[in-house]
mmCIF file of C-alpha atoms in Angstrom:
data_model
loop_
_atom_site.group_PDB
_atom_site.id
_atom_site.type_symbol
_atom_site.label_atom_id
_atom_site.label_comp_id
_atom_site.label_asym_id
_atom_site.label_seq_id
_atom_site.Cartn_x
_atom_site.Cartn_y
_atom_site.Cartn_z
ATOM 1 C CA MET A 142 18.520 -65.138 -31.408
ATOM 2 C CA ASN A 143 15.151 -65.177 -29.627
ATOM 3 C CA LYS A 144 12.052 -66.921 -30.924
ATOM 4 C CA ALA A 145 10.373 -63.757 -32.241
ATOM 5 C CA THR A 146 13.427 -62.798 -34.318
ATOM 6 C CA ALA A 147 13.649 -66.344 -35.696
ATOM 7 C CA ALA A 148 9.956 -66.218 -36.643
ATOM 8 C CA ILE A 149 10.401 -62.884 -38.426
ATOM 9 C CA LEU A 150 13.437 -64.028 -40.417
ATOM 10 C CA PHE A 151 11.924 -67.439 -41.263
ATOM 11 C CA SER A 152 8.740 -65.758 -42.509
ATOM 12 C CA LEU A 153 10.658 -63.283 -44.659
ATOM 13 C CA ILE A 154 12.816 -66.034 -46.171
ATOM 14 C CA LEU A 155 9.627 -67.798 -47.269
ATOM 15 C CA LEU A 156 8.707 -64.817 -49.464
ATOM 16 C CA PRO A 157 11.464 -65.321 -52.109
ATOM 17 C CA VAL A 158 11.254 -69.088 -51.608
ATOM 18 C CA ASN A 159 7.593 -68.986 -52.598
ATOM 19 C CA LEU A 160 8.350 -66.985 -55.753
ATOM 20 C CA CYS A 161 11.056 -69.473 -56.734
ATOM 21 C CA CYS A 162 8.756 -72.453 -56.138
ATOM 22 C CA VAL A 163 5.820 -71.127 -58.194
ATOM 23 C CA PHE A 164 7.573 -69.240 -61.017
ATOM 24 C CA TRP A 165 7.499 -72.399 -63.119
ATOM 25 C CA MET A 166 3.792 -71.778 -63.809
ATOM 26 C CA PHE A 167 4.482 -68.438 -65.485
ATOM 27 C CA ARG A 168 7.463 -69.921 -67.317
ATOM 28 C CA GLU A 169 5.395 -72.850 -68.619
ATOM 29 C CA ALA A 170 2.696 -70.436 -69.805
ATOM 30 C CA LEU A 171 5.400 -68.667 -71.845
ATOM 31 C CA TYR A 172 6.706 -71.965 -73.212
ATOM 32 C CA LEU A 173 3.226 -72.718 -74.591
ATOM 33 C CA SER A 174 3.547 -69.416 -76.478
ATOM 34 C CA GLY A 175 6.972 -70.328 -77.867
ATOM 35 C CA PHE A 176 8.798 -67.739 -75.744
ATOM 36 C CA THR A 177 11.553 -68.040 -73.195
ATOM 37 C CA VAL A 178 11.472 -65.717 -70.184
ATOM 38 C CA LYS A 179 14.311 -63.663 -71.672
ATOM 39 C CA GLN A 180 12.513 -63.299 -75.008
ATOM 40 C CA PHE A 181 9.302 -62.284 -73.279
ATOM 41 C CA LEU A 182 11.025 -59.614 -71.173
ATOM 42 C CA ALA A 183 12.695 -58.230 -74.307
ATOM 43 C CA SER A 184 9.340 -57.955 -76.087
ATOM 44 C CA ALA A 185 7.291 -56.558 -73.180
ATOM 45 C CA PRO A 186 6.453 -52.836 -73.484
ATOM 46 C CA TYR A 187 7.081 -50.223 -70.800
ATOM 47 C CA PHE A 188 3.966 -49.082 -68.936
ATOM 48 C CA SER A 189 3.529 -45.686 -67.309
ATOM 49 C CA GLY A 190 0.839 -43.888 -65.343
ATOM 50 C CA THR A 191 -0.717 -44.420 -61.947
ATOM 51 C CA ARG A 192 -0.158 -47.706 -60.133
ATOM 52 C CA ARG A 193 -3.703 -48.890 -60.778
ATOM 53 C CA HIS A 194 -3.488 -47.895 -64.443
ATOM 54 C CA VAL A 195 -0.169 -49.747 -64.881
ATOM 55 C CA GLN A 196 -1.575 -52.891 -63.260
ATOM 56 C CA ARG A 197 -4.602 -52.766 -65.555
ATOM 57 C CA GLN A 198 -2.339 -52.320 -68.610
ATOM 58 C CA ARG A 199 -0.167 -55.268 -67.596
ATOM 59 C CA ARG A 200 -3.144 -57.568 -67.098
ATOM 60 C CA ARG A 201 -4.551 -56.576 -70.494
ATOM 61 C CA PHE A 202 -1.168 -57.051 -72.178
ATOM 62 C CA LEU A 203 -0.675 -60.536 -70.676
ATOM 63 C CA ALA A 204 -4.159 -61.668 -71.682
ATOM 64 C CA ASP A 205 -3.688 -60.379 -75.243
ATOM 65 C CA PHE A 206 -0.173 -61.829 -75.441
ATOM 66 C CA PHE A 207 -1.268 -65.361 -74.572
ATOM 67 C CA ARG A 208 -4.365 -65.204 -76.793
ATOM 68 C CA ARG A 209 -2.195 -64.176 -79.770
ATOM 69 C CA ASN A 210 0.831 -66.392 -79.253
ATOM 70 C CA SER A 211 -0.058 -69.456 -77.181
ATOM 71 C CA ALA A 212 -0.655 -72.817 -78.779
ATOM 72 C CA ASP A 213 -3.286 -73.305 -76.077
ATOM 73 C CA PRO A 214 -4.457 -69.867 -74.822
ATOM 74 C CA GLN A 215 -6.784 -71.330 -72.210
ATOM 75 C CA ALA A 216 -4.005 -73.466 -70.748
ATOM 76 C CA SER A 217 -1.614 -70.478 -70.657
ATOM 77 C CA LEU A 218 -4.188 -68.228 -68.995
ATOM 78 C CA GLY A 219 -5.018 -71.022 -66.546
ATOM 79 C CA LEU A 220 -1.334 -71.331 -65.621
ATOM 80 C CA LEU A 221 -1.166 -67.555 -65.213
ATOM 81 C CA ARG A 222 -4.163 -67.572 -62.858
ATOM 82 C CA ARG A 223 -2.711 -70.462 -60.846
ATOM 83 C CA PHE A 224 0.611 -68.610 -60.663
ATOM 84 C CA MET A 225 -1.096 -65.554 -59.182
ATOM 85 C CA LEU A 226 -3.015 -67.679 -56.656
ATOM 86 C CA SER A 227 0.125 -69.621 -55.745
ATOM 87 C CA THR A 228 1.867 -66.427 -54.604
ATOM 88 C CA LEU A 229 -0.612 -66.173 -51.720
ATOM 89 C CA PRO A 230 1.657 -68.242 -49.408
ATOM 90 C CA GLY A 231 4.298 -65.545 -49.941
ATOM 91 C CA LEU A 232 1.795 -62.876 -48.922
ATOM 92 C CA ALA A 233 0.825 -64.996 -45.912
ATOM 93 C CA ALA A 234 4.503 -65.237 -44.916
ATOM 94 C CA LEU A 235 4.816 -61.448 -45.046
ATOM 95 C CA ILE A 236 1.733 -61.078 -42.849
ATOM 96 C CA LEU A 237 3.165 -63.628 -40.396
ATOM 97 C CA ALA A 238 6.405 -61.621 -40.199
ATOM 98 C CA GLN A 239 4.405 -58.539 -39.243
ATOM 99 C CA TRP A 240 2.423 -60.538 -36.675
ATOM 100 C CA ALA A 241 5.639 -61.833 -35.075
ATOM 101 C CA ALA A 242 7.026 -58.284 -34.994
ATOM 102 C CA LEU A 243 3.931 -56.796 -33.355
ATOM 103 C CA SER A 244 3.121 -59.734 -31.065
ATOM 104 C CA PRO A 245 6.270 -61.661 -30.043
ATOM 105 C CA LYS A 246 4.298 -63.880 -27.651
ATOM 106 C CA HIS A 247 2.766 -65.574 -30.711
ATOM 107 C CA ALA A 248 6.178 -66.398 -32.214
ATOM 108 C CA ALA A 249 5.694 -70.143 -31.663
ATOM 109 C CA ILE A 250 2.403 -70.055 -33.601
ATOM 110 C CA VAL A 251 4.077 -68.054 -36.376
ATOM 111 C CA LEU A 252 6.888 -70.622 -36.622
ATOM 112 C CA LEU A 253 4.336 -73.436 -36.874
ATOM 113 C CA CYS A 254 2.499 -71.580 -39.654
ATOM 114 C CA ASP A 255 5.837 -70.995 -41.383
ATOM 115 C CA LEU A 256 6.531 -74.731 -41.364
ATOM 116 C CA ILE A 257 3.133 -75.344 -42.961
ATOM 117 C CA LEU A 258 3.874 -72.717 -45.641
ATOM 118 C CA ALA A 259 7.280 -74.314 -46.253
ATOM 119 C CA CYS A 260 5.563 -77.669 -46.884
ATOM 120 C CA VAL A 261 3.111 -75.961 -49.262
ATOM 121 C CA ASN A 262 6.014 -74.416 -51.196
ATOM 122 C CA ILE A 263 7.770 -77.793 -51.437
ATOM 123 C CA CYS A 264 4.583 -79.324 -52.860
ATOM 124 C CA LEU A 265 4.294 -76.509 -55.427
ATOM 125 C CA PHE A 266 7.924 -77.027 -56.446
ATOM 126 C CA LEU A 267 7.428 -80.792 -56.882
ATOM 127 C CA MET A 268 4.317 -80.103 -58.956
ATOM 128 C CA GLY A 269 6.490 -78.030 -61.279
ATOM 129 C CA ARG A 270 9.011 -80.853 -61.687
ATOM 130 C CA ALA A 271 6.226 -83.300 -62.469
ATOM 131 C CA TYR A 272 4.648 -80.886 -64.973
ATOM 132 C CA ARG A 273 7.952 -80.406 -66.805
ATOM 133 C CA ARG A 274 8.474 -84.161 -67.153
ATOM 134 C CA SER A 275 5.000 -84.674 -68.574
ATOM 135 C CA HIS A 276 5.134 -81.675 -70.971
ATOM 136 C CA PRO A 277 8.323 -81.887 -73.068
ATOM 137 C CA LEU A 278 9.490 -78.765 -74.924
ATOM 138 C CA ASP A 279 9.281 -78.533 -78.692
ATOM 139 C CA GLU A 280 12.588 -78.631 -80.543
ATOM 140 C CA GLU A 281 12.718 -74.945 -81.516
ATOM 141 C CA LEU A 282 12.107 -73.689 -77.959
ATOM 142 C CA ALA A 283 14.582 -76.195 -76.529
ATOM 143 C CA GLN A 284 17.249 -74.861 -78.904
ATOM 144 C CA ALA A 285 16.476 -71.259 -77.910
ATOM 145 C CA LEU A 286 16.878 -72.166 -74.222
ATOM 146 C CA ALA A 287 20.139 -73.970 -74.942
ATOM 147 C CA GLN A 288 21.485 -70.909 -76.769
ATOM 148 C CA GLU A 289 20.588 -68.622 -73.872
ATOM 149 C CA ARG A 290 22.321 -70.913 -71.394
ATOM 150 C CA SER A 291 25.432 -71.197 -73.568
ATOM 151 C CA ALA A 292 25.720 -67.414 -73.951
ATOM 152 C CA GLY A 293 27.741 -67.283 -70.723
ATOM 153 C CA HIS A 294 25.567 -64.721 -68.915
ATOM 154 C CA ARG A 295 23.777 -67.111 -66.575
ATOM 155 C CA GLY A 296 26.333 -66.845 -63.753
ATOM 156 C CA ARG A 297 26.335 -63.056 -63.985
ATOM 157 C CA ASN A 298 22.535 -62.933 -63.984
ATOM 158 C CA ILE A 299 22.354 -65.198 -60.925
ATOM 159 C CA LEU A 300 24.832 -62.939 -59.122
ATOM 160 C CA VAL A 301 22.846 -59.805 -59.993
ATOM 161 C CA TYR A 302 19.536 -61.389 -58.920
ATOM 162 C CA THR A 303 21.142 -62.623 -55.691
ATOM 163 C CA LEU A 304 22.476 -59.167 -54.827
ATOM 164 C CA VAL A 305 19.143 -57.484 -55.591
ATOM 165 C CA GLY A 306 17.320 -60.131 -53.547
ATOM 166 C CA ALA A 307 19.759 -59.736 -50.653
ATOM 167 C CA VAL A 308 19.236 -55.957 -50.595
ATOM 168 C CA PHE A 309 15.451 -56.393 -50.698
ATOM 169 C CA PHE A 310 15.550 -59.057 -47.963
ATOM 170 C CA GLY A 311 17.846 -56.869 -45.851
ATOM 171 C CA PHE A 312 15.427 -53.958 -46.135
ATOM 172 C CA LEU A 313 12.452 -56.123 -45.128
ATOM 173 C CA ALA A 314 14.378 -57.681 -42.239
ATOM 174 C CA PHE A 315 15.529 -54.274 -40.972
ATOM 175 C CA PHE A 316 11.979 -52.888 -41.191
ATOM 176 C CA HIS A 317 10.359 -55.792 -39.345
ATOM 177 C CA LEU A 318 13.046 -56.074 -36.670
ATOM 178 C CA SER A 319 12.796 -52.312 -36.086
ATOM 179 C CA LEU A 320 9.022 -52.690 -35.865
ATOM 180 C CA ALA A 321 9.459 -55.460 -33.273
ATOM 181 C CA SER A 322 11.871 -53.316 -31.257
ATOM 182 C CA ALA A 323 9.545 -50.298 -31.363
ATOM 183 C CA SER A 324 6.591 -52.474 -30.371
ATOM 184 C CA ALA A 325 8.525 -53.910 -27.434
ATOM 185 C CA ARG A 326 9.588 -50.462 -26.215
ATOM 186 C CA GLY A 327 5.998 -49.267 -26.333
ATOM 187 C CA LYS A 328 4.530 -52.010 -24.174
ATOM 188 C CA ALA A 329 3.252 -51.249 -20.673
ATOM 189 C CA GLU A 330 5.417 -51.700 -17.588
ATOM 190 C CA ILE A 331 4.653 -54.838 -15.604
ATOM 191 C CA ASP A 332 2.945 -53.974 -12.311
ATOM 192 C CA SER A 333 2.657 -55.752 -8.976
ATOM 193 C CA GLU A 334 -1.105 -56.349 -9.315
ATOM 194 C CA THR A 335 -0.539 -58.286 -12.530
ATOM 195 C CA VAL A 336 2.224 -60.316 -10.876
ATOM 196 C CA TYR A 337 -0.041 -61.129 -7.890
ATOM 197 C CA ARG A 338 -2.804 -62.285 -10.230
ATOM 198 C CA VAL A 339 -0.523 -64.466 -12.375
ATOM 199 C CA LEU A 340 1.128 -66.056 -9.326
ATOM 200 C CA GLN A 341 -2.243 -66.874 -7.758
ATOM 201 C CA GLU A 342 -3.531 -68.317 -11.037
ATOM 202 C CA ASN A 343 -0.492 -70.614 -11.052
ATOM 203 C CA GLY A 344 -1.177 -71.872 -7.545
ATOM 204 C CA TYR A 345 1.282 -69.678 -5.622
ATOM 205 C CA LYS A 346 0.538 -68.499 -2.080
ATOM 206 C CA THR A 347 1.050 -64.710 -1.961
ATOM 207 C CA ASP A 348 -0.301 -63.624 1.429
ATOM 208 C CA GLY A 349 2.371 -62.384 3.829
ATOM 209 C CA ILE A 350 5.339 -63.743 1.842
ATOM 210 C CA PRO A 351 8.504 -61.705 2.565
ATOM 211 C CA VAL A 352 10.956 -60.673 -0.135
ATOM 212 C CA THR A 353 14.691 -61.258 0.210
ATOM 213 C CA TYR A 354 16.298 -58.148 -1.267
ATOM 214 C CA TRP A 355 14.053 -55.370 0.083
ATOM 215 C CA TYR A 356 17.096 -53.529 1.461
ATOM 216 C CA LEU A 357 18.742 -53.008 -1.956
ATOM 217 C CA GLU A 358 18.013 -49.504 -3.321
ATOM 218 C CA GLU A 359 15.340 -49.258 -0.614
ATOM 219 C CA ASN A 360 14.804 -45.509 -1.135
ATOM 220 C CA ASN A 361 13.861 -46.107 -4.777
ATOM 221 C CA LEU A 362 11.802 -49.265 -4.211
ATOM 222 C CA MET A 363 8.177 -48.691 -5.243
ATOM 223 C CA TYR A 364 6.392 -52.058 -5.082
ATOM 224 C CA VAL A 365 7.220 -55.650 -4.158
ATOM 225 C CA CYS A 366 5.344 -58.924 -4.179
ATOM 226 C CA ALA A 367 6.256 -62.574 -3.727
ATOM 227 C CA GLY A 368 4.751 -66.032 -3.922
ATOM 228 C CA VAL A 369 5.716 -69.569 -2.900
ATOM 229 C CA SER A 370 4.594 -72.959 -4.173
ATOM 230 C CA GLU A 371 6.067 -76.416 -3.421
ATOM 231 C CA GLY A 372 9.761 -75.613 -3.394
ATOM 232 C CA SER A 373 9.483 -72.563 -5.665
ATOM 233 C CA LYS A 374 9.643 -68.866 -4.806
ATOM 234 C CA PHE A 375 8.986 -65.898 -7.074
ATOM 235 C CA GLU A 376 9.922 -62.340 -6.033
ATOM 236 C CA PHE A 377 9.075 -59.152 -7.939
ATOM 237 C CA TYR A 378 10.600 -55.697 -7.376
ATOM 238 C CA SER A 379 9.589 -52.424 -9.028
ATOM 239 C CA TYR A 380 11.778 -49.301 -8.768
ATOM 240 C CA SER A 381 11.366 -45.625 -9.534
ATOM 241 C CA ASN A 382 14.116 -45.610 -12.171
ATOM 242 C CA PRO A 383 15.985 -48.087 -14.422
ATOM 243 C CA GLN A 384 19.350 -47.333 -12.814
ATOM 244 C CA SER A 385 18.170 -48.664 -9.444
ATOM 245 C CA ALA A 386 16.777 -51.762 -11.144
ATOM 246 C CA GLU A 387 20.133 -52.361 -12.893
ATOM 247 C CA SER A 388 21.971 -52.025 -9.581
ATOM 248 C CA VAL A 389 19.672 -54.521 -7.852
ATOM 249 C CA TYR A 390 19.843 -56.930 -10.795
ATOM 250 C CA ALA A 391 23.653 -56.908 -10.624
ATOM 251 C CA ALA A 392 23.564 -57.514 -6.864
ATOM 252 C CA ILE A 393 21.079 -60.388 -7.165
ATOM 253 C CA LYS A 394 23.207 -62.038 -9.853
ATOM 254 C CA GLY A 395 26.147 -61.969 -7.477
ATOM 255 C CA GLU A 396 24.040 -63.420 -4.648
ATOM 256 C CA LEU A 397 22.573 -66.230 -6.758
ATOM 257 C CA PHE A 398 25.820 -67.214 -8.443
ATOM 258 C CA PRO A 399 28.708 -66.151 -6.184
ATOM 259 C CA ASP A 400 31.167 -68.594 -7.791
ATOM 260 C CA TRP A 401 30.642 -67.307 -11.343
ATOM 261 C CA ASN A 402 32.979 -64.766 -12.864
ATOM 262 C CA GLU A 403 31.796 -62.004 -15.201
ATOM 263 C CA ALA A 404 32.552 -64.012 -18.359
ATOM 264 C CA GLN A 405 30.463 -66.964 -17.115
ATOM 265 C CA MET A 406 27.553 -64.663 -16.329
ATOM 266 C CA ASP A 407 27.749 -63.036 -19.755
ATOM 267 C CA ASP A 408 27.697 -66.464 -21.424
ATOM 268 C CA ALA A 409 24.662 -67.589 -19.396
ATOM 269 C CA GLU A 410 22.748 -64.330 -19.781
ATOM 270 C CA THR A 411 20.088 -63.956 -22.488
ATOM 271 C CA VAL A 412 19.337 -60.465 -23.803
ATOM 272 C CA PHE A 413 16.001 -60.063 -25.641
ATOM 273 C CA SER A 414 15.196 -57.595 -28.407
ATOM 274 C CA ASP A 415 13.293 -55.321 -25.974
ATOM 275 C CA GLY A 416 16.288 -55.058 -23.633
ATOM 276 C CA THR A 417 15.085 -57.651 -21.120
ATOM 277 C CA LYS A 418 17.932 -59.633 -19.529
ATOM 278 C CA LEU A 419 17.584 -63.148 -18.131
ATOM 279 C CA LEU A 420 20.256 -65.006 -16.186
ATOM 280 C CA SER A 421 19.463 -68.590 -15.223
ATOM 281 C CA GLY A 422 21.415 -71.555 -13.894
ATOM 282 C CA ILE A 423 21.584 -74.318 -11.309
ATOM 283 C CA ARG A 424 23.278 -73.998 -7.931
ATOM 284 C CA ASP A 425 23.252 -76.846 -5.389
ATOM 285 C CA GLY A 426 20.463 -78.545 -7.329
ATOM 286 C CA VAL A 427 18.224 -75.448 -7.306
ATOM 287 C CA TYR A 428 17.147 -73.657 -10.489
ATOM 288 C CA GLN A 429 17.724 -69.908 -10.093
ATOM 289 C CA PHE A 430 16.599 -66.941 -12.184
ATOM 290 C CA ALA A 431 17.407 -63.238 -12.208
ATOM 291 C CA VAL A 432 15.509 -61.024 -14.663
ATOM 292 C CA ILE A 433 15.399 -57.311 -15.398
ATOM 293 C CA GLN A 434 13.059 -55.387 -17.676
ATOM 294 C CA GLY A 435 12.885 -51.609 -17.518
ATOM 295 C CA LYS A 436 12.370 -50.633 -13.878
ATOM 296 C CA THR A 437 11.390 -54.109 -12.655
ATOM 297 C CA VAL A 438 13.486 -57.021 -11.381
ATOM 298 C CA VAL A 439 12.545 -60.644 -10.711
ATOM 299 C CA CYS A 440 14.352 -63.194 -8.572
ATOM 300 C CA ALA A 441 12.981 -66.744 -8.705
ATOM 301 C CA THR A 442 14.086 -70.179 -7.522
ATOM 302 C CA SER A 443 12.760 -73.713 -7.884
ATOM 303 C CA SER A 444 14.018 -76.992 -6.465
ATOM 304 C CA HIS A 445 11.900 -79.093 -8.849
ATOM 305 C CA SER A 446 11.774 -77.778 -12.428
ATOM 306 C CA PRO A 447 12.438 -74.485 -14.221
ATOM 307 C CA ASP A 448 9.406 -74.900 -16.487
ATOM 308 C CA GLN A 449 6.780 -73.237 -14.287
ATOM 309 C CA ILE A 450 9.065 -70.267 -13.558
ATOM 310 C CA ARG A 451 9.657 -69.819 -17.295
ATOM 311 C CA ASP A 452 5.921 -70.106 -17.966
ATOM 312 C CA ILE A 453 5.180 -67.372 -15.415
ATOM 313 C CA LEU A 454 7.921 -65.132 -16.834
ATOM 314 C CA SER A 455 6.529 -65.671 -20.317
ATOM 315 C CA GLU A 456 2.959 -64.935 -19.198
ATOM 316 C CA LEU A 457 4.099 -61.701 -17.544
ATOM 317 C CA GLY A 458 5.909 -60.636 -20.719
ATOM 318 C CA TYR A 459 9.515 -61.025 -19.608
ATOM 319 C CA LEU A 460 10.242 -63.542 -22.374
ATOM 320 C CA GLY A 461 8.502 -61.558 -25.100
ATOM 321 C CA ARG A 462 4.871 -60.498 -25.485
#
């Protein structure tokens, strides 16, 4: 699983987590009115009409319901308002999932934001536990809750809610992962001018540097460029068709790791959601990389550290953009 996919799934998981962590506010507002959630749902009317009309009817019904039934209408309405505001982290998580899908290069930022939202949800959950301890239920409502729990339907209800939630989560995950895949397929092909610029910005010498595998698929070779810097070399090849690039990529893998069998190469190879393939390893103390994306191939080596090579690959978009 690459970082962008992890960011998408983590963000989407935070959506139901947020609802679970803040639902206590709505439930406590009902308790002030002497209703359990089940009793409230049984008494709520069915609304029809346009979406805006239904939303307006629901808001009016909730306000009237708490004014008529709550022992403290202002407290119930305040809890309702806080409940609505506290669902904003769930909305933020959904937006972050879309951001990760459309811009994979920001996946690390999305994951950091997700961690912050997770901490916010934990705080909201702990607030609910503290509120429950400081606001004991009256005897009649406590008995009603006990009767509902002893009715034997709780396990079935949890199963039904879990299945519905799993279907909803699966739909959201499929949509966002498909969006990420479509976004990756639509990105521009990496060109030699961009590679020259990025190499020079990272301190690589690019003037008159020969490439090693110019003879592979030479008739279909369109552009090449290379750079060297303190024990590191970066070579870029662009071909007229993906088949030639695949052929060269396979040949370079064999040249870089001649002692590896096919199973070892498959285990060491990373395949990204956009189809990019990265094979990396160490041979004789030298870090070696072979990468293919579309019609372009990269071969890179470093005798010091793999970090700069990975940074350049990431900047060019080989590790997700």
